C-alpha positions in Angstrom: 73.2 64.2 33.9 74.2 65.7 37.1 70.9 67.4 37.4 69.2 64.0 37.1 71.0 62.5 40.1 69.0 63.0 43.3 70.8 64.7 46.1 72.2 62.5 48.8 70.7 63.3 52.2 71.9 62.1 55.5 69.3 61.3 58.1 70.2 62.1 61.7 68.5 59.9 64.2 66.1 61.7 66.4 67.7 60.4 69.5 71.3 61.4 68.5 71.1 64.8 70.2 69.5 63.2 73.3 72.4 60.7 73.4 74.9 63.5 73.2 73.3 65.4 76.0 73.2 62.3 78.1 76.9 61.8 77.5 77.6 65.4 78.6 75.6 65.0 81.8 77.6 65.9 84.9 78.3 63.2 87.4 78.3 65.2 90.6 79.4 62.1 92.6 82.8 62.0 90.7 84.0 65.6 90.7 87.7 66.4 90.6 89.6 67.4 93.7 90.4 71.1 93.7 93.7 72.7 94.5 94.5 74.0 98.0 92.7 77.1 99.1 96.0 79.0 99.6 97.0 78.3 95.9 93.9 79.5 94.1 95.9 82.4 92.5 99.0 80.3 91.6 98.8 80.7 87.8 98.5 84.4 88.1 101.2 84.7 90.7 103.6 82.8 88.4 103.3 85.4 85.7 102.7 88.6 87.8 104.9 87.9 90.9 108.3 86.7 89.7 111.0 86.5 92.4 112.8 89.7 91.4 115.9 90.8 93.1 118.6 93.6 93.0 122.3 93.2 92.6 124.1 89.9 92.3 122.9 86.4 93.3 124.7 83.1 93.0 123.1 79.7 93.9 124.9 76.4 94.0 123.3 73.0 94.9 125.2 69.8 95.3 123.4 66.5 95.5 125.1 64.0 97.9 122.7 61.2 97.0 119.2 60.8 95.6 117.5 62.2 98.7 120.0 64.6 100.4 121.6 67.7 99.0 123.4 70.9 100.2 123.0 74.4 98.9 125.1 77.6 99.0 123.7 81.0 98.1 125.5 84.4 97.9 123.7 87.7 97.4 125.1 91.2 97.2 123.0 94.3 96.6 121.2 97.2 98.3 118.5 96.8 100.8 115.6 99.2 101.3 115.2 100.7 104.8 111.9 102.3 106.1 111.7 106.0 105.4 109.0 108.7 105.8 110.1 110.5 102.7 108.8 109.8 99.2 112.2 108.7 98.0 113.6 105.2 98.5 116.6 104.9 100.8 118.9 101.9 100.3 122.0 100.6 102.0 124.5 98.1 100.6 124.3 94.6 102.1 125.6 91.1 101.4 124.5 87.7 102.7 125.6 84.1 102.6 123.1 81.3 103.0 123.8 77.6 103.7 121.1 75.1 103.2 120.4 71.4 103.6 117.6 69.5 101.8 116.2 66.1 102.4 113.5 65.1 99.8 111.7 61.8 100.0 108.4 60.8 98.4 106.6 61.1 101.7 108.9 63.5 103.6 110.6 66.8 102.8 113.0 68.6 105.2 114.5 72.0 104.2 116.7 74.2 106.4 118.5 77.5 105.7 120.8 79.5 107.9 122.1 83.0 107.1 125.0 85.0 108.2 122.8 87.6 109.9 121.6 84.9 112.3 118.3 84.0 110.7 117.3 80.3 110.6 114.5 79.0 108.4 113.1 75.5 108.5 110.3 73.8 106.5 108.8 70.3 106.9 106.2 68.5 104.8 105.2 65.0 105.8 102.6 63.0 104.0 101.2 60.7 106.8 98.7 59.1 104.4 97.7 59.7 100.7 95.1 62.2 102.0 96.6 63.7 105.2 99.6 66.0 105.2 101.3 67.9 108.0 103.4 71.0 107.2 105.5 73.2 109.5 107.3 76.4 108.9 109.5 78.3 111.3 111.9 81.3 111.3 114.2 82.2 114.2 115.9 85.6 114.4 118.0 87.6 116.8 115.5 90.4 116.8 112.9 90.3 119.6 109.3 89.3 118.7 110.3 88.6 115.1 110.6 84.8 115.3 107.5 82.8 114.3 106.2 79.3 113.6 103.3 77.8 111.8 101.7 74.3 111.6 99.3 73.3 108.8 97.2 70.2 108.7 95.9 69.4 105.2 93.2 66.9 104.3 92.5 65.9 100.7 89.1 64.5 100.1 87.6 63.0 96.9 86.2 66.4 95.7 87.3 68.8 98.4 90.3 70.1 100.5 90.4 71.3 104.0 93.1 72.9 106.1 93.7 73.9 109.7 96.4 76.3 110.8 97.9 77.1 114.2 100.8 79.5 114.8 102.5 81.5 117.5 100.7 84.6 118.8 97.5 82.5 119.2 96.9 82.4 115.5 94.3 80.0 114.3 92.9 79.5 110.8 90.8 77.1 108.8 89.8 76.8 105.2 87.6 74.6 103.0 87.5 74.3 99.2 84.8 72.2 97.4 84.3 71.3 93.7 80.7 72.1 92.7 81.2 71.2 89.0 84.0 69.9 86.8 85.3 73.4 86.3 84.0 75.4 89.3 85.2 75.3 92.9 83.9 77.4 95.9 85.2 77.7 99.4 85.9 79.9 102.4 88.3 80.6 105.2 88.3 82.0 108.8 91.1 83.1 111.1 91.6 84.4 114.6 94.8 86.3 115.7 94.6 86.3 119.5 97.7 88.4 120.0 96.2 91.3 118.0 92.6 90.5 118.8 91.6 90.4 115.2 89.4 87.9 113.3 88.3 87.6 109.7 86.3 85.5 107.2 86.7 85.2 103.5 85.2 83.6 100.4 86.7 82.5 97.1 85.7 80.9 93.8 87.8 79.5 91.0 86.7 78.6 87.5 89.2 76.6 85.4 89.2 75.1 81.9 92.0 73.9 79.6 92.4 77.4 78.2 91.7 79.8 81.1 91.6 80.2 84.9 89.5 82.9 86.6 89.6 83.4 90.4 87.8 85.8 92.8 88.4 86.3 96.5 86.8 88.6 99.1 87.5 88.9 102.8 86.1 90.9 105.8 89.6 92.5 106.2 88.7 94.7 103.2 90.5 92.7 100.5 89.0 92.0 97.1 91.2 90.1 94.7 90.4 89.1 91.1 92.7 87.3 88.7 92.4 85.9 85.2 94.9 83.8 83.2 94.5 83.0 79.5 96.5 80.1 78.1 97.2 81.2 74.5 99.2 78.1 73.8 101.3 75.5 75.7 104.2 78.1 75.9 102.4 81.4 76.2 100.1 82.7 79.0 98.6 86.1 79.6 97.5 87.2 83.0 95.8 90.1 84.8 94.8 90.8 88.3 92.8 93.4 90.3 93.4 94.2 94.0 91.1 96.5 96.0 90.8 97.2 99.7 87.5 98.8 100.4 88.7 100.0 103.8 91.9 101.8 102.8 90.6 102.5 99.2 93.8 101.2 97.7 93.4 99.9 94.1 96.0 98.1 92.0 95.6 96.4 88.7 98.3 94.7 86.6 98.7 92.7 83.3 101.5 90.4 82.5 102.8 87.5 80.4 104.6 84.2 80.7 106.5 83.0 77.7 108.4 79.7 77.7 110.9 79.2 75.0 113.1 76.2 74.2 116.0 77.4 76.3 114.5 80.2 78.5 111.5 81.5 80.3 110.5 85.2 80.2 108.0 86.8 82.5 106.9 90.4 82.8 104.2 92.7 84.0 103.1 96.4 84.3 100.7 97.7 86.9 98.5 100.7 87.4 101.2 102.5 89.4 103.5 102.5 86.4 105.8 99.8 87.9 107.3 97.6 85.1 108.9 94.2 85.9 110.8 91.7 83.7 112.4 88.4 84.7 114.4 86.1 82.4 115.7 82.6 83.1 118.1 81.3 80.5 119.4 77.7 80.5 123.0 77.9 79.3 123.7 74.2 79.9 122.4 71.2 81.8 122.2 72.4 85.4 123.4 75.9 84.6 121.0 78.8 84.5 121.5 82.6 83.9 119.0 85.0 85.5 118.2 88.6 84.7 115.8 90.7 86.8 114.6 94.3 86.3 112.0 96.4 88.0 111.4 100.1 87.2 109.2 102.4 89.2 109.3 105.9 87.8 106.8 107.2 90.4 109.0 106.3 93.4 112.2 106.8 91.4 113.1 103.2 92.3 115.1 101.2 89.8 116.2 97.6 90.5 118.4 95.5 88.3 119.9 92.1 89.1 121.7 89.2 87.5 122.6 85.8 88.8 123.8 82.2 88.2 122.2 79.0 89.4 124.2 75.8 89.3 122.7 72.4 90.2 
């Protein structure tokens, strides 16, 4: 009897594929706004450039109200000093840092002062929804080591632009434009009047829900490539390639970023044989334990650190 029943066929309308293609048509008048030019490698940097340290670090932050807080930081460990020999020379040091933070939806003020006389200040002010002013400054007791920088950022519908001015007659500008829903292209120029140097660079970034690929080249000789694959919501794999065609220096690295329920683990290994691991463990609400390790067998340089963060 089954053989007597005619097979059921489904007729697909001829215009169905045309309708699907029409739905997938790109609206170039409504492209997404790209990220700032200076942050195009941010996913790769999160995995491959953790804030490693050596020795002991203790950070405490106390909120006085919803907008104002004070911070205290103590660090003890060796500091590298310049040397012409192949071996790394370190001297024991310790620092205390006092900070004040004011964070508002439109204004952010951050200040830090250290026992060695350094003063760091950072300001971010959103004048409008599209225009932001940023300022960074560092004052030191050492001659010619203090510096300051102003950034003026404008966020368009599908582009971002930035103008920079700093001490030493430093000027810079960048522009980043979305050319498709996933691809952004842009460039930057700079002029350092004090050193009589100028440069121009170009960059591209391709991003989907599962990956981010970035390429950057500059007239200073730098070529930077990075790729991040999002394996899942908690696991990311990253790689980068750095090449300077003037000095012929080449470095490549691969790393990972693993977010667990109570901790975050990041690590990498590069072509020079340097291995890095960084662990952030949440012990309780507002209490984090940090482990940092960096091993460089070629330079015979070994760095291990642990710390606590409260607040």
